[in-house]
Coordinates of C-alpha atoms in Angstrom, one line a residue:
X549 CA 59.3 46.6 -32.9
X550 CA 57.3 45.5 -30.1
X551 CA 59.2 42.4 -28.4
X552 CA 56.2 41.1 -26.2
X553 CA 54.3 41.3 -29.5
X554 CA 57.1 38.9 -30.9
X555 CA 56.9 36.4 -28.1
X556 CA 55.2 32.9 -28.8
X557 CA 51.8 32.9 -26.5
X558 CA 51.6 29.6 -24.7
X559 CA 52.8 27.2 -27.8
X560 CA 51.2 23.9 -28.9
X561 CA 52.7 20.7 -28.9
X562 CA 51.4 18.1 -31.2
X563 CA 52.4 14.4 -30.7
X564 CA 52.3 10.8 -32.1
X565 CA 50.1 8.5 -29.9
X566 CA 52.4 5.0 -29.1
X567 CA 52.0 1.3 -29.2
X568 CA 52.9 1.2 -25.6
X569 CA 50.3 1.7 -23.3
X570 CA 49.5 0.6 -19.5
X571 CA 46.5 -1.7 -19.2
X572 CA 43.5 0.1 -17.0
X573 CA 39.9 -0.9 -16.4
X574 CA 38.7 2.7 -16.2
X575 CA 39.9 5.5 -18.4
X576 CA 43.1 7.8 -17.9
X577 CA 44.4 10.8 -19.1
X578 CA 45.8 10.2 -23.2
X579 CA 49.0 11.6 -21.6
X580 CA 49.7 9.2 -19.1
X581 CA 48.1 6.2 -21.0
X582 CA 51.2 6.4 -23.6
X583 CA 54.2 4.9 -22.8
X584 CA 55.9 5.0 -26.1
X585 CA 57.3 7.1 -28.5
X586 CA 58.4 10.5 -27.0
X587 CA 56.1 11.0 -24.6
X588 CA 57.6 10.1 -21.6
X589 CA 59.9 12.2 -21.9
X590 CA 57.6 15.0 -22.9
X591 CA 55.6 13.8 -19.8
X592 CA 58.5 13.8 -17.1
X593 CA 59.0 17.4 -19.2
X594 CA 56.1 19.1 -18.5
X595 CA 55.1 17.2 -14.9
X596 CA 51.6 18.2 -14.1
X597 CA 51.6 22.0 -15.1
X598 CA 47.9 22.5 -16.2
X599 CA 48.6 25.5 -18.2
X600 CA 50.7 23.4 -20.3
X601 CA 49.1 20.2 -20.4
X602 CA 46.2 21.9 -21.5
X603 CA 48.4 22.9 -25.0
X604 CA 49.5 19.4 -25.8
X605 CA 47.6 17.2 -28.3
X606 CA 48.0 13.7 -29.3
X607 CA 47.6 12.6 -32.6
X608 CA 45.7 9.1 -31.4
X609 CA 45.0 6.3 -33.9
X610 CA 41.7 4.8 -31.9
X611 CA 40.5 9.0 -30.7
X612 CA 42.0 11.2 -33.5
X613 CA 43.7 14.8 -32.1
X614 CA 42.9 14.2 -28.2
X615 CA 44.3 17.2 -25.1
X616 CA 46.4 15.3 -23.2
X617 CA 44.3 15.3 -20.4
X618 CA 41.0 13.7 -22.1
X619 CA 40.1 10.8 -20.2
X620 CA 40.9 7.9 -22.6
X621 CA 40.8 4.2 -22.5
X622 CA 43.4 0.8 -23.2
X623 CA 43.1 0.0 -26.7
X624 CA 44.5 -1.5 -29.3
X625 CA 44.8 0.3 -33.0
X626 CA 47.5 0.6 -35.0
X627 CA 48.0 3.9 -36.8
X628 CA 48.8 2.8 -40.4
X629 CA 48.3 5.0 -43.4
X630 CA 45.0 4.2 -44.2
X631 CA 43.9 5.2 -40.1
X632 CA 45.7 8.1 -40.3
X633 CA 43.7 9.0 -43.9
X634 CA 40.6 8.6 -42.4
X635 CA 41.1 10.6 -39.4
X636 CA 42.4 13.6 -42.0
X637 CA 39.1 15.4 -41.7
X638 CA 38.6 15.4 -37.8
X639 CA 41.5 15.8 -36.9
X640 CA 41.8 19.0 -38.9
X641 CA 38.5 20.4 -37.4
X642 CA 40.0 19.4 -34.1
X643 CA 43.4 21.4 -34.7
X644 CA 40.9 23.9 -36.1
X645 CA 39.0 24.0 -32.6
X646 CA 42.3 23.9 -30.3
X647 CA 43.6 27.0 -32.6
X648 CA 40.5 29.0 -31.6
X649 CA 40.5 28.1 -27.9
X650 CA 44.2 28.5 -27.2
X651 CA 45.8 30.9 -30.3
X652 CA 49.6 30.5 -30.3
X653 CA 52.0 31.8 -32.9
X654 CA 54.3 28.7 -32.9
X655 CA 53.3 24.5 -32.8
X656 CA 56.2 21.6 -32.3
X657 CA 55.0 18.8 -33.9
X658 CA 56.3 15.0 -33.2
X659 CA 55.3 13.0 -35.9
X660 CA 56.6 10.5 -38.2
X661 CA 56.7 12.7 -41.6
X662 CA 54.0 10.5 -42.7
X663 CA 51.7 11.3 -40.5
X664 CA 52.2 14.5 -40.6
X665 CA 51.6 14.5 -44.4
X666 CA 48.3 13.1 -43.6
X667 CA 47.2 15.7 -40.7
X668 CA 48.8 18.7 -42.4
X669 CA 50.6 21.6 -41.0
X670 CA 48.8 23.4 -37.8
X671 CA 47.8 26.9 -38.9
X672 CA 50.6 28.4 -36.5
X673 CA 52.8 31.2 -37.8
X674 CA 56.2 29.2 -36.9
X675 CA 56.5 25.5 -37.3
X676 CA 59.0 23.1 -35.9
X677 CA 58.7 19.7 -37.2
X678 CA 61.0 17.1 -35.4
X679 CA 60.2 14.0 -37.7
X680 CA 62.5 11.5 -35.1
X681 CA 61.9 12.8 -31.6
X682 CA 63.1 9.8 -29.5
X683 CA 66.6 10.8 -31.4
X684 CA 66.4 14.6 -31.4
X685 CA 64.4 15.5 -28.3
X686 CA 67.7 18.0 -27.6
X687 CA 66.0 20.0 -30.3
X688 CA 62.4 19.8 -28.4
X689 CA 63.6 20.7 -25.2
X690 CA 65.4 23.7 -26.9
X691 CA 62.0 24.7 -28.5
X692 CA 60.1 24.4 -25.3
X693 CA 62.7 26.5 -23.5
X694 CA 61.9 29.2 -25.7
X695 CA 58.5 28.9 -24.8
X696 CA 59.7 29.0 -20.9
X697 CA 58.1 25.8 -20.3
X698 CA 58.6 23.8 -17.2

């Protein structure tokens, strides 16, 4: 068996946008814009390693499935059920797009399970769901030191 062959390339990280937000006049990178949820910590995490960065998506309720570094601005849109339904179809094609531009064989996914019903499963081999990430982001880091991430 080939090891390397074996070896999860790069990794995707899919995460829940936030209430939390700070207050700009000019638009900001998605991941610094959040201030909520998990991704602070997934922030403080990863720091400003492009390679990274570049494999991190935000599930958004105003943008849909956003990098983290797409220049986004304040706003204010609740992610209810009925948001999250109609963003189903774009954010799948955006997954879709990601997939094609940076293949990996495994995605960590921070969602509320009900969102993640909505956006579906990413196409990745390997799948690691952590429904409660502000509680179990042990289990995160553990994943993304697999993936020898900063």
């Amino acid at each position: 068996m080939n090891v390397a062959a074996e070896r999860p390339v790069g990794g995707l990280v899919i995460v829940g946008c936030s209430r939390r937000k700070i207050v700009t006049s000019r638009p900001v990178p998605a991941f610094d814009l959040y201030q909520g949820w998990c991704i602070p910590l997934l922030r403080n995490r990863i720091g400003p390693a492009v390679s990274e960065r570049q494999r991190v998506l935000i599930f958004s309720a105003r943008y849909g499935l956003i990098r983290a570094d797409e220049l986004v601005s304040t706003y204010e849109q609740p992610m209810t059920l009925g948001r999250a339904s109609a963003l189903r179809a774009p954010v799948r094609r955006a997954l879709a797009r990601h997939l094609k531009a940076y293949p990996t064989r495994e995605a960590l996914v921070l969602l509320e399970q009900r969102y993640l019903d909505v956006m579906g499963l990413p196409g990745t081999p390997v799948v690691h769901a952590i429904n409660n990430p502000v509680a179990h982001f042990a289990e995160a880091h553990r994943i993304l030191d697999s993936w020898s991430w900063p």
